[in-house]
mmCIF file of C-alpha atoms and ligand atoms in Angstrom:
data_model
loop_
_atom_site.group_PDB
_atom_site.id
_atom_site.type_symbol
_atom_site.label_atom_id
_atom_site.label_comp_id
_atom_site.label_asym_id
_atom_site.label_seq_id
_atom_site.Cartn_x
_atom_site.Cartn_y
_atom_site.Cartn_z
ATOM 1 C CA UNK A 1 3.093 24.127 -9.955
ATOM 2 C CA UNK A 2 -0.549 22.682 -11.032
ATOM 3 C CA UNK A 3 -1.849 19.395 -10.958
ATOM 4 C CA UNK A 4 -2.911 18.056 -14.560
ATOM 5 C CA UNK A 5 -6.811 16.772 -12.644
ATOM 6 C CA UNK A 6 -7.214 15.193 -16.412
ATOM 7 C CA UNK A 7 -8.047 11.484 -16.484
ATOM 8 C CA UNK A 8 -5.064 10.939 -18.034
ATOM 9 C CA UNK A 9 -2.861 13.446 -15.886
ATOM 10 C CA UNK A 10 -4.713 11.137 -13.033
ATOM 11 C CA UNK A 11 -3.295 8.376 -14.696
ATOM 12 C CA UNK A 12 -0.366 9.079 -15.267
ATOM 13 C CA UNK A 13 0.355 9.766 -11.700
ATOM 14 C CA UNK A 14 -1.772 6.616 -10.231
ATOM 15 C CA UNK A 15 0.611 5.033 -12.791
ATOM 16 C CA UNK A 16 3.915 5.888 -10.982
ATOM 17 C CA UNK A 17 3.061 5.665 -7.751
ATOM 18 C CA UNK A 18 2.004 1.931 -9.125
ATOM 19 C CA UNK A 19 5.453 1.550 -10.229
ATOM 20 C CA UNK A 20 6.961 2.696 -6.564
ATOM 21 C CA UNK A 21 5.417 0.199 -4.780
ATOM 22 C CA UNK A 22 5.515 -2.495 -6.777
ATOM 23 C CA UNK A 23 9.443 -1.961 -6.420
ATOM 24 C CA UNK A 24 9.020 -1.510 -3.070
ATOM 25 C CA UNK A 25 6.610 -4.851 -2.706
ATOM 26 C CA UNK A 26 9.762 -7.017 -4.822
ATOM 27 C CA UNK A 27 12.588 -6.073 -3.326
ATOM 28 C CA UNK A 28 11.521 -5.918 0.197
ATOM 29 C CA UNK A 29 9.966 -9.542 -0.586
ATOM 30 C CA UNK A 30 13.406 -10.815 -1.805
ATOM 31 C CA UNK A 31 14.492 -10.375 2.201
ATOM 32 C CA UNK A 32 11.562 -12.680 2.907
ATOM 33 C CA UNK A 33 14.246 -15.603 1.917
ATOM 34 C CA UNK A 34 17.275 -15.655 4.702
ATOM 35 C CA UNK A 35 19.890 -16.346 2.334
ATOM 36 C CA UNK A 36 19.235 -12.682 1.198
ATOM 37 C CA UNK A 37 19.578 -11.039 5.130
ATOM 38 C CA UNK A 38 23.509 -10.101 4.877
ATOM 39 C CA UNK A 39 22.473 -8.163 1.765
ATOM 40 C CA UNK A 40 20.016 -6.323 3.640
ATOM 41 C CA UNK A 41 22.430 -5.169 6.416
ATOM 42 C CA UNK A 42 25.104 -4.103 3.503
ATOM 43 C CA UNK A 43 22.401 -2.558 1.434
ATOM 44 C CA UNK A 44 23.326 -4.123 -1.406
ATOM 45 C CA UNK A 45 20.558 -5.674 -4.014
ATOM 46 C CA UNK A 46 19.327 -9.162 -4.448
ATOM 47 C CA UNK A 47 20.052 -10.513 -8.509
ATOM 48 C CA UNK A 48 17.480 -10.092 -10.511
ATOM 49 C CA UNK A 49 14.596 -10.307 -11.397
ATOM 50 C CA UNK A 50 12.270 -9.539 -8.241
ATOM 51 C CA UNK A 51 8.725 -10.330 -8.190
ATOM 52 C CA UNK A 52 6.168 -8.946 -6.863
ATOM 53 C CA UNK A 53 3.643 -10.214 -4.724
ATOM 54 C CA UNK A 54 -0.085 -9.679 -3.473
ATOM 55 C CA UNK A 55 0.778 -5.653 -3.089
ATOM 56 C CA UNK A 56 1.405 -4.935 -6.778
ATOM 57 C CA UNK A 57 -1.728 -7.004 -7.886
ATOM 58 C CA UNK A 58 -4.280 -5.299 -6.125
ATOM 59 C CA UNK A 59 -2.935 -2.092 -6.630
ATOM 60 C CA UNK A 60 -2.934 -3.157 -9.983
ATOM 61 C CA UNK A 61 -7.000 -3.315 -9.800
ATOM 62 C CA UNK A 62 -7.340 -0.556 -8.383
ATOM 63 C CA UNK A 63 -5.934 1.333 -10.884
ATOM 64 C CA UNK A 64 -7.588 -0.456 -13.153
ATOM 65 C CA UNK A 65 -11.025 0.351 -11.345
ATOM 66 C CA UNK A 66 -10.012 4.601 -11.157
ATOM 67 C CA UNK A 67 -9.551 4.083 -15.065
ATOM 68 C CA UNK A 68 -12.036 2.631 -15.835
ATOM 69 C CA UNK A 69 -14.836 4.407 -13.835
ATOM 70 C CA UNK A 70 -12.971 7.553 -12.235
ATOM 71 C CA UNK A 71 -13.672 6.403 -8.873
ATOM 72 C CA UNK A 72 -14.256 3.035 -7.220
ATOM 73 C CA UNK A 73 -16.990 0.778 -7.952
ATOM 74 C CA UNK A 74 -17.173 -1.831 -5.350
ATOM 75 C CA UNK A 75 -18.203 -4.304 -7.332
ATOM 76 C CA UNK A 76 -16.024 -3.716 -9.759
ATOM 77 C CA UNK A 77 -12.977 -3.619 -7.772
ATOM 78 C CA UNK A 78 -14.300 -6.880 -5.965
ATOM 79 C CA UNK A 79 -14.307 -8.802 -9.578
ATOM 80 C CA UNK A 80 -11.221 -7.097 -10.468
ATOM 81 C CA UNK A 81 -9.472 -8.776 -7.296
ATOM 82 C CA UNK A 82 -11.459 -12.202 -8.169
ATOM 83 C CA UNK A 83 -10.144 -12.361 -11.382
ATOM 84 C CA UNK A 84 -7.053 -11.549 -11.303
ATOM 85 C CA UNK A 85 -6.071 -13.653 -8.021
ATOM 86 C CA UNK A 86 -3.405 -15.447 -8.503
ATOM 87 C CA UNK A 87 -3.075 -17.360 -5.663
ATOM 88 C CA UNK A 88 0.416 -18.063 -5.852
ATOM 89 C CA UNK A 89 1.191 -13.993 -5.280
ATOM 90 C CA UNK A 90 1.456 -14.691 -0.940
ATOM 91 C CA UNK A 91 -2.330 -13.672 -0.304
ATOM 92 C CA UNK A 92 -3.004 -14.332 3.456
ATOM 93 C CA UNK A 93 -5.583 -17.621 3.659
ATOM 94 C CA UNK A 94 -8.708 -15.853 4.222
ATOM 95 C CA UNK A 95 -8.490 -13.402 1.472
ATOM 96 C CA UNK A 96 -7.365 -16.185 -0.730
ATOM 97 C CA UNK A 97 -10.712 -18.184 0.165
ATOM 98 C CA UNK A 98 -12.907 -15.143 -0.145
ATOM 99 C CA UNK A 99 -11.359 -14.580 -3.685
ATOM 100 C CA UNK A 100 -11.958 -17.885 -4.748
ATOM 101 C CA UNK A 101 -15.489 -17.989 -3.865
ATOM 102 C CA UNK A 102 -16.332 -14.549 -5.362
ATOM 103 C CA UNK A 103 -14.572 -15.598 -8.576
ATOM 104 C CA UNK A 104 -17.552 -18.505 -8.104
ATOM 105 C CA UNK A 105 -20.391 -16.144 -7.954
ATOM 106 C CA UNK A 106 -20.388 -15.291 -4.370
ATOM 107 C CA UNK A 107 -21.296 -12.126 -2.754
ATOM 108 C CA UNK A 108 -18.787 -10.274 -1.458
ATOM 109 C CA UNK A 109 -20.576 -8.184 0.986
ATOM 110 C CA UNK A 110 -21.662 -11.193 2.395
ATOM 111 C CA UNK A 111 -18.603 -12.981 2.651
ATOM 112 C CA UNK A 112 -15.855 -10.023 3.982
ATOM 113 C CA UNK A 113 -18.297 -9.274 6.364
ATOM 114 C CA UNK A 114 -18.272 -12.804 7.366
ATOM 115 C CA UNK A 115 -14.509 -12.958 7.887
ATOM 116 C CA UNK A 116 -13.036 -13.661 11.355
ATOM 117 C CA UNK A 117 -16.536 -14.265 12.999
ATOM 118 C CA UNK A 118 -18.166 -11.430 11.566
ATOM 119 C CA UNK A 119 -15.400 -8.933 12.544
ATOM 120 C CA UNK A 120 -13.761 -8.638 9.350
ATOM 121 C CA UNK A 121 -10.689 -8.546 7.954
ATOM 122 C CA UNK A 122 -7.978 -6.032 10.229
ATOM 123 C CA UNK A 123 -5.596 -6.893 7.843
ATOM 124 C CA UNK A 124 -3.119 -4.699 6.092
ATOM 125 C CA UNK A 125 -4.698 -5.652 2.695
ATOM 126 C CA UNK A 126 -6.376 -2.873 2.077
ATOM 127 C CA UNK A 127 -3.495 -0.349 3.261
ATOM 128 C CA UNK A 128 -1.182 -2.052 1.203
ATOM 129 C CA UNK A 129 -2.788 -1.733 -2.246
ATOM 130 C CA UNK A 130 -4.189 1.812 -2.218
ATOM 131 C CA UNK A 131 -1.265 4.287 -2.137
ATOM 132 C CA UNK A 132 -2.016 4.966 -6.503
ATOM 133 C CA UNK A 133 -5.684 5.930 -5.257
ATOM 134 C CA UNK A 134 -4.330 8.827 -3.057
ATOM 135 C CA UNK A 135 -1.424 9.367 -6.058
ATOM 136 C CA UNK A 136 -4.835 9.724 -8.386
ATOM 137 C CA UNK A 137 -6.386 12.061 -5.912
ATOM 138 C CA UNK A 138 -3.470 14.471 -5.203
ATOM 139 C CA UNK A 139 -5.550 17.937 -5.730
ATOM 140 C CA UNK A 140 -8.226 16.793 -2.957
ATOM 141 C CA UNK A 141 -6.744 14.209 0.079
ATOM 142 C CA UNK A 142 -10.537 14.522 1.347
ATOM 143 C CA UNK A 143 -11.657 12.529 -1.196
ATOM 144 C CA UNK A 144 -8.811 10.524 -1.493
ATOM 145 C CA UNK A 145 -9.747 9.330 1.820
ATOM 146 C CA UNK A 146 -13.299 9.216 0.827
ATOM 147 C CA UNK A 147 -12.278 6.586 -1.839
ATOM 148 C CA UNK A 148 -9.901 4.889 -0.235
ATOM 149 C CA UNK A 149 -12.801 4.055 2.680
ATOM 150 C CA UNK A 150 -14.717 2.717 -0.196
ATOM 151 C CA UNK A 151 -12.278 0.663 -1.387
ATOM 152 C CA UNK A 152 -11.435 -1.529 1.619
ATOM 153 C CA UNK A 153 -14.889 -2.996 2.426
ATOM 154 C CA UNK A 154 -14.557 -6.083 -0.429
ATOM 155 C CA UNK A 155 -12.687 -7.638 1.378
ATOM 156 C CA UNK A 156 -11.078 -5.827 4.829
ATOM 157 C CA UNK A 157 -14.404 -4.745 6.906
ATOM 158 C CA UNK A 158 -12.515 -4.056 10.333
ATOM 159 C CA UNK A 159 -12.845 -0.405 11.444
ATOM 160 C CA UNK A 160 -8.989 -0.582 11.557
ATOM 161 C CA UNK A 161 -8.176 -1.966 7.912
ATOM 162 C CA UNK A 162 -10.772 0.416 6.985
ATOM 163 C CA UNK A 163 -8.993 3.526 8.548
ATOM 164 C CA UNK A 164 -5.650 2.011 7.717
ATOM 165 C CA UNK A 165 -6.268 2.184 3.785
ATOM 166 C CA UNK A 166 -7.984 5.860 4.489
ATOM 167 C CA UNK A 167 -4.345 6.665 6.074
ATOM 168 C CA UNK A 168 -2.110 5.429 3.290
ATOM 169 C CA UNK A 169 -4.467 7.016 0.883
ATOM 170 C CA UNK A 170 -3.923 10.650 2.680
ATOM 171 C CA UNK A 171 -0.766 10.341 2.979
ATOM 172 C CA UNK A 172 -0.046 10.038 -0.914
ATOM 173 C CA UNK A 173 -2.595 12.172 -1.857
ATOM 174 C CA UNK A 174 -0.789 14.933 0.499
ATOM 175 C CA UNK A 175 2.520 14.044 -0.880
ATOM 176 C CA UNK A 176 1.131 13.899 -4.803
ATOM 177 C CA UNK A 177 0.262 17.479 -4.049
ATOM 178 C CA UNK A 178 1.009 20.297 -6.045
ATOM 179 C CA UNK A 179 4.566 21.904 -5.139
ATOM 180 C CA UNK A 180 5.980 18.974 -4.114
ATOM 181 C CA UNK A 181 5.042 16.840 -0.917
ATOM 182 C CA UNK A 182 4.966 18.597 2.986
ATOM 183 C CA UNK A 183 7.727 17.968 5.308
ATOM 184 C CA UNK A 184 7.706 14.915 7.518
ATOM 185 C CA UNK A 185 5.416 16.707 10.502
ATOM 186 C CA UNK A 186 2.873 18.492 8.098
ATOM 187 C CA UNK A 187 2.608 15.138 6.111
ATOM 188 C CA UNK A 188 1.941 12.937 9.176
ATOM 189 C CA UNK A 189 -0.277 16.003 10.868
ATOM 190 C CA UNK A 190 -2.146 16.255 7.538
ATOM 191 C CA UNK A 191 -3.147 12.650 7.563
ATOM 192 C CA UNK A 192 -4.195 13.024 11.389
ATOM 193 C CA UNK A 193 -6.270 15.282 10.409
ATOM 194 C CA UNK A 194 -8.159 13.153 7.991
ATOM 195 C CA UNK A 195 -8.366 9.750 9.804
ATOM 196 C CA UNK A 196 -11.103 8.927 12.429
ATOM 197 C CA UNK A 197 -9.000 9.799 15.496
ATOM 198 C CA UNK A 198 -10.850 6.834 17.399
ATOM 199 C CA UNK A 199 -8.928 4.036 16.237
ATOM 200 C CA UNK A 200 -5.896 1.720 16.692
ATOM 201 C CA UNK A 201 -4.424 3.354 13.632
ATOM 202 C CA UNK A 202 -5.165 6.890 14.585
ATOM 203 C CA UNK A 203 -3.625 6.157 17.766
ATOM 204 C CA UNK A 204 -0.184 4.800 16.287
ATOM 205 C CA UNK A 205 -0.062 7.227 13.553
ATOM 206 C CA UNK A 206 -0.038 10.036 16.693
ATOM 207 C CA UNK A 207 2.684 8.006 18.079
ATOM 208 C CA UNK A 208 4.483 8.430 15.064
ATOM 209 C CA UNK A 209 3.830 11.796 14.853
ATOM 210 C CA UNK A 210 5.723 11.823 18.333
ATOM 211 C CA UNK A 211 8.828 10.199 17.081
ATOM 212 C CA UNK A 212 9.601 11.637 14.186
ATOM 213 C CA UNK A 213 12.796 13.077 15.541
ATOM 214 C CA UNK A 214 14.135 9.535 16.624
ATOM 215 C CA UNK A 215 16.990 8.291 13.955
ATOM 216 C CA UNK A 216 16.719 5.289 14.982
ATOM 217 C CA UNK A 217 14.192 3.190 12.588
ATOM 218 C CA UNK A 218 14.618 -0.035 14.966
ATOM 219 C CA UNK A 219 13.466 1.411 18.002
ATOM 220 C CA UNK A 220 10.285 3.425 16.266
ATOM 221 C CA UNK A 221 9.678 -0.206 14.789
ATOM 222 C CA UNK A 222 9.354 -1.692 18.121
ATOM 223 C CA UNK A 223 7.262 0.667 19.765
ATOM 224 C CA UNK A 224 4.975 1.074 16.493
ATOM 225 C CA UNK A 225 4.901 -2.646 15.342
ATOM 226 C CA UNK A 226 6.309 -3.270 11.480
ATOM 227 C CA UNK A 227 3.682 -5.793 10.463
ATOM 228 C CA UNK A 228 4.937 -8.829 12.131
ATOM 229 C CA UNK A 229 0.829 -9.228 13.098
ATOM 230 C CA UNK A 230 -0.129 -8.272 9.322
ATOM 231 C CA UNK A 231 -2.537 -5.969 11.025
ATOM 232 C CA UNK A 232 -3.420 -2.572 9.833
ATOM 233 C CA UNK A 233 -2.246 -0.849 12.976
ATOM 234 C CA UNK A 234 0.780 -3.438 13.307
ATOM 235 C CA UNK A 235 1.558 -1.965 9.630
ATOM 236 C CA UNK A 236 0.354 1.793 8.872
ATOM 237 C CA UNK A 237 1.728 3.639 11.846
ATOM 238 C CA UNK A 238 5.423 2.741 11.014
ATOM 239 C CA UNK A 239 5.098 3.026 7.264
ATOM 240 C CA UNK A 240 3.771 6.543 7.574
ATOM 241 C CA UNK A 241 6.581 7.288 10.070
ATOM 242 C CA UNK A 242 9.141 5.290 7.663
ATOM 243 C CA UNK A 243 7.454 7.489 4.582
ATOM 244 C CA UNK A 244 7.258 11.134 6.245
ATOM 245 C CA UNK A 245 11.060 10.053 7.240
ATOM 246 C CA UNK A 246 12.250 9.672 3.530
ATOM 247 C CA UNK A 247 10.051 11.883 1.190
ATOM 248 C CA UNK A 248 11.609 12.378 -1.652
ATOM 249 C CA UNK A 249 14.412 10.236 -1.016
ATOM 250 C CA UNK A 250 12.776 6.517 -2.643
ATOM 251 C CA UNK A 251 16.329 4.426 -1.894
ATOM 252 C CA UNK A 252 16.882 5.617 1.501
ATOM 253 C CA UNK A 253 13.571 4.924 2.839
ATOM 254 C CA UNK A 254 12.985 1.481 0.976
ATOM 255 C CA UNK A 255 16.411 0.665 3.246
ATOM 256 C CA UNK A 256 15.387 2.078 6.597
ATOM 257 C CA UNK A 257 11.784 0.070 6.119
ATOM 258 C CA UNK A 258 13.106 -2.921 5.142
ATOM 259 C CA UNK A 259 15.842 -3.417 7.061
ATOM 260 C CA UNK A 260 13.596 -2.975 10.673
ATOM 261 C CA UNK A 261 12.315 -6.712 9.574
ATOM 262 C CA UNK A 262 8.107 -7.762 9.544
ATOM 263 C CA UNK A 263 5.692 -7.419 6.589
ATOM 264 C CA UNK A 264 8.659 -6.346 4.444
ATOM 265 C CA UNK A 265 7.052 -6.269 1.291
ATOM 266 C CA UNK A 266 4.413 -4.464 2.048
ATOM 267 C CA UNK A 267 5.541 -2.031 4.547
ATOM 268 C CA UNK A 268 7.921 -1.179 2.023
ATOM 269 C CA UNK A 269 4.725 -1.408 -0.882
ATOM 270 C CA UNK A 270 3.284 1.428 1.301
ATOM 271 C CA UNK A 271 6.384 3.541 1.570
ATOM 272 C CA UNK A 272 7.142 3.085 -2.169
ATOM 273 C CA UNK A 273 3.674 3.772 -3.581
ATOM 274 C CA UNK A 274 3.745 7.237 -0.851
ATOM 275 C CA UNK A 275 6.809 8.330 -2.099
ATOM 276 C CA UNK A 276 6.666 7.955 -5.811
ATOM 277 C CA UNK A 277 3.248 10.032 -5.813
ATOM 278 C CA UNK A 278 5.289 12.509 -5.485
ATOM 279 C CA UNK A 279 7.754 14.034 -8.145
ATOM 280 C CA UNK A 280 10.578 13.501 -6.116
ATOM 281 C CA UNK A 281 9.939 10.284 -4.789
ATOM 282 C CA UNK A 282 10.409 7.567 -8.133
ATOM 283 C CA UNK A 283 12.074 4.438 -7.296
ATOM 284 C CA UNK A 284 15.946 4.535 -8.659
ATOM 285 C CA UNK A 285 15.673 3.735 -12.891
ATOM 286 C CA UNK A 286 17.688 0.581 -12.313
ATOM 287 C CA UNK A 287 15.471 -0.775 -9.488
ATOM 288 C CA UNK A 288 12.929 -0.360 -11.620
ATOM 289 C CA UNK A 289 14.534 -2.330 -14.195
ATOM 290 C CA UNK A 290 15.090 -5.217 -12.053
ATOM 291 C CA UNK A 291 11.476 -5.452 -11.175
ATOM 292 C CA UNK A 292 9.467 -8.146 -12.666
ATOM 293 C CA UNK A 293 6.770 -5.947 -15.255
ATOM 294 C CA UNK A 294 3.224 -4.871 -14.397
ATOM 295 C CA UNK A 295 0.881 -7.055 -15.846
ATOM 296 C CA UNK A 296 -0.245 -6.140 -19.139
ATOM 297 C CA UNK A 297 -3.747 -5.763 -18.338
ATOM 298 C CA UNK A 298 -2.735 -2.767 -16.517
ATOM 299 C CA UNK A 299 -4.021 0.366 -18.157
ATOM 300 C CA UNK A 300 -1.428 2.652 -19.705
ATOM 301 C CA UNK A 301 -2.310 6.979 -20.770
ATOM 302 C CA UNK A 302 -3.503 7.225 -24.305
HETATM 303 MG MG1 LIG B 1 2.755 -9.332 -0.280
#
């Protein structure tokens, strides 16, 4: 099997791991609302339609961005995010603040760097939005990585958002590959591999390495965190387990993520965007159906 490294062939596979996790983003959000938890344990789906949140719109730009310049332009994906904030999609309060003020003509090198007392963002913002970059960049994970590095610093400038993007990135660029994605160990080894080992992230995603024999999704969750701190390394480690887990298998794994609890949405946004870079790995037809459209400013192949 080749990979079609056309724009369009780029595209077209940015496109559906787009589609993946903006499933995954608005159904796992649905179990955000407590009336919806006794569906969750039955596995049975929330009516209709489900929309998506934060997730979807920022991987929205950043598909946007690869189309338009075939890699990412900081400043354009920092507009792009401005722009198209909507600030009623569950942003977290400080990227809602620094979107606002960019949209008014502030810097945003300035400003993300400012964030938490000049740490930055640790976040899973950047993680959760960047899955269609590594979909894009599924003959070469290095510079998948590369990109995805890139692409956190308007607006998550912590060493461990930063890594945690560079993670989710790898991991669907490695399981976009041609002839189909690696097995659970070679996925989560080949991301390893590609991530500065000297990090919260790199550390978890070892640990995950380590139990990818456990069935138990629960128990993984607790020892790995499932977002419940929205922090990169609260967030990445488990999705990566929760995505190795279920490759090629899109309904089984959006279950097994969402039902451990936390960040919901966008632990299952990560898993969702991983999978469907793959061939294998597209959300169910109907699930799709059910999900509220991409925006229309999203760019389709010609
Ligand atoms: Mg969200």
């Amino acid at each position: 099997m080749t990979t079609d490294l056309s724009p369009g062939g780029r595209l077209d596979r940015a496109l559906a791991s787009l589609r993946g996790l903006s499933v995954g983003d608005a159904l796992g959000s649905q179990f955000f609302v407590p009336v919806n938890h006794p569906l969750l344990k039955r596995r049975e789906l929330p009516p209709a339609p489900w929309q998506w949140t934060d997730d979807t719109e920022m991987a929205c730009s950043v598909v946007a961005v690869l189309a338009a310049h075939e890699r990412i332009d900081q400043d354009a994906l920092a507009r792009s995010f401005a722009e198209r904030h909507d600030f009623d999609r569950g942003y977290g309060p400080a990227v809602n603040r620094l979107l606002r003020l960019v949209r008014e003509g502030g810097d945003w090198r300035e400003l993300a760097a400012a964030l938490f007392d000049g740490r930055g963002s640790w976040g899973n913002g950047a993680a959760m939005r960047i899955a269609p970059l590594g979909a894009w960049y599924a003959d070469d994970p290095e510079q998948a990585t590369h990109q995805a590095e890139i692409s956190a610093y308007p607006t998550h400038q912590h060493r461990e958002a930063v890594v945690g993007a560079m993670a989710v990135a790898a991991a669907a660029a490695l399981a976009g590959a041609p002839g189909g994605p690696p097995g659970a160990e070679a996925l989560l080894d080949g991301v390893i591999a590609l991530v500065p080992a000297r990090s919260a992230v790199g550390a978890g995603l070892r640990r995950a390495r380590d139990m990818l024999d456990y069935g138990d999704a629960a128990t993984v969750a607790a020892v790995l965190g499932c977002g419940r701190r929205t922090t990169a390394h609260d967030t990445v480690p488990f999705a990566l387990w929760a995505a190795a887990r279920g490759l090629g298998d899109y309904e089984s794994a959006f279950w097994t993520t969402a039902q451990v609890g936390g960040d919901v949405d966008t632990t299952c946004a990560i898993v969702g965007g991983v999978l469907a870079a793959g061939e294998a790995g597209a959300p169910p037809a109907a699930w799709v159906r059910r999900t509220e459209a991409l925006p229309s400013w999203v760019p389709v192949p010609v």
